[in-house]
Short mmCIF file of C-alpha atoms in Angstrom, two decimals:
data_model
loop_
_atom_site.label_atom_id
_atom_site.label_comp_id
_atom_site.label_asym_id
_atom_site.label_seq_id
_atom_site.Cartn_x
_atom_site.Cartn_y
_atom_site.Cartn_z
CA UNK A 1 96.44 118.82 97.62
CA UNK A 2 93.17 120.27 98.14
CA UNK A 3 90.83 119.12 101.41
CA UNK A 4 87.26 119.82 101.84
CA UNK A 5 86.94 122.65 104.90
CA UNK A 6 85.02 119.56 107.04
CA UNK A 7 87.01 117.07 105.61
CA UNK A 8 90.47 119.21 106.86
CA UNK A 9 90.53 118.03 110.48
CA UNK A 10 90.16 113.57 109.30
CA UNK A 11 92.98 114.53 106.46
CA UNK A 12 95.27 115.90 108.90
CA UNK A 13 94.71 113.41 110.92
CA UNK A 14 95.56 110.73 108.20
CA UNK A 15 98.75 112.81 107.47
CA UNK A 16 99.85 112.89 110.92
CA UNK A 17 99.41 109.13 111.07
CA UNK A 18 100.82 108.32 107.57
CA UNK A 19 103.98 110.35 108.27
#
């Protein structure tokens, strides 16, 4: 998976929730 740089912190956010 690749995440934009400002993007990063709201993906691992969603990853934290979704797992």
């Amino acid at each position: 998976k690749k995440y934009d740089p400002k993007a990063r912190k709201h993906v691992a956010y969603k990853e934290t929730k979704l797992k």
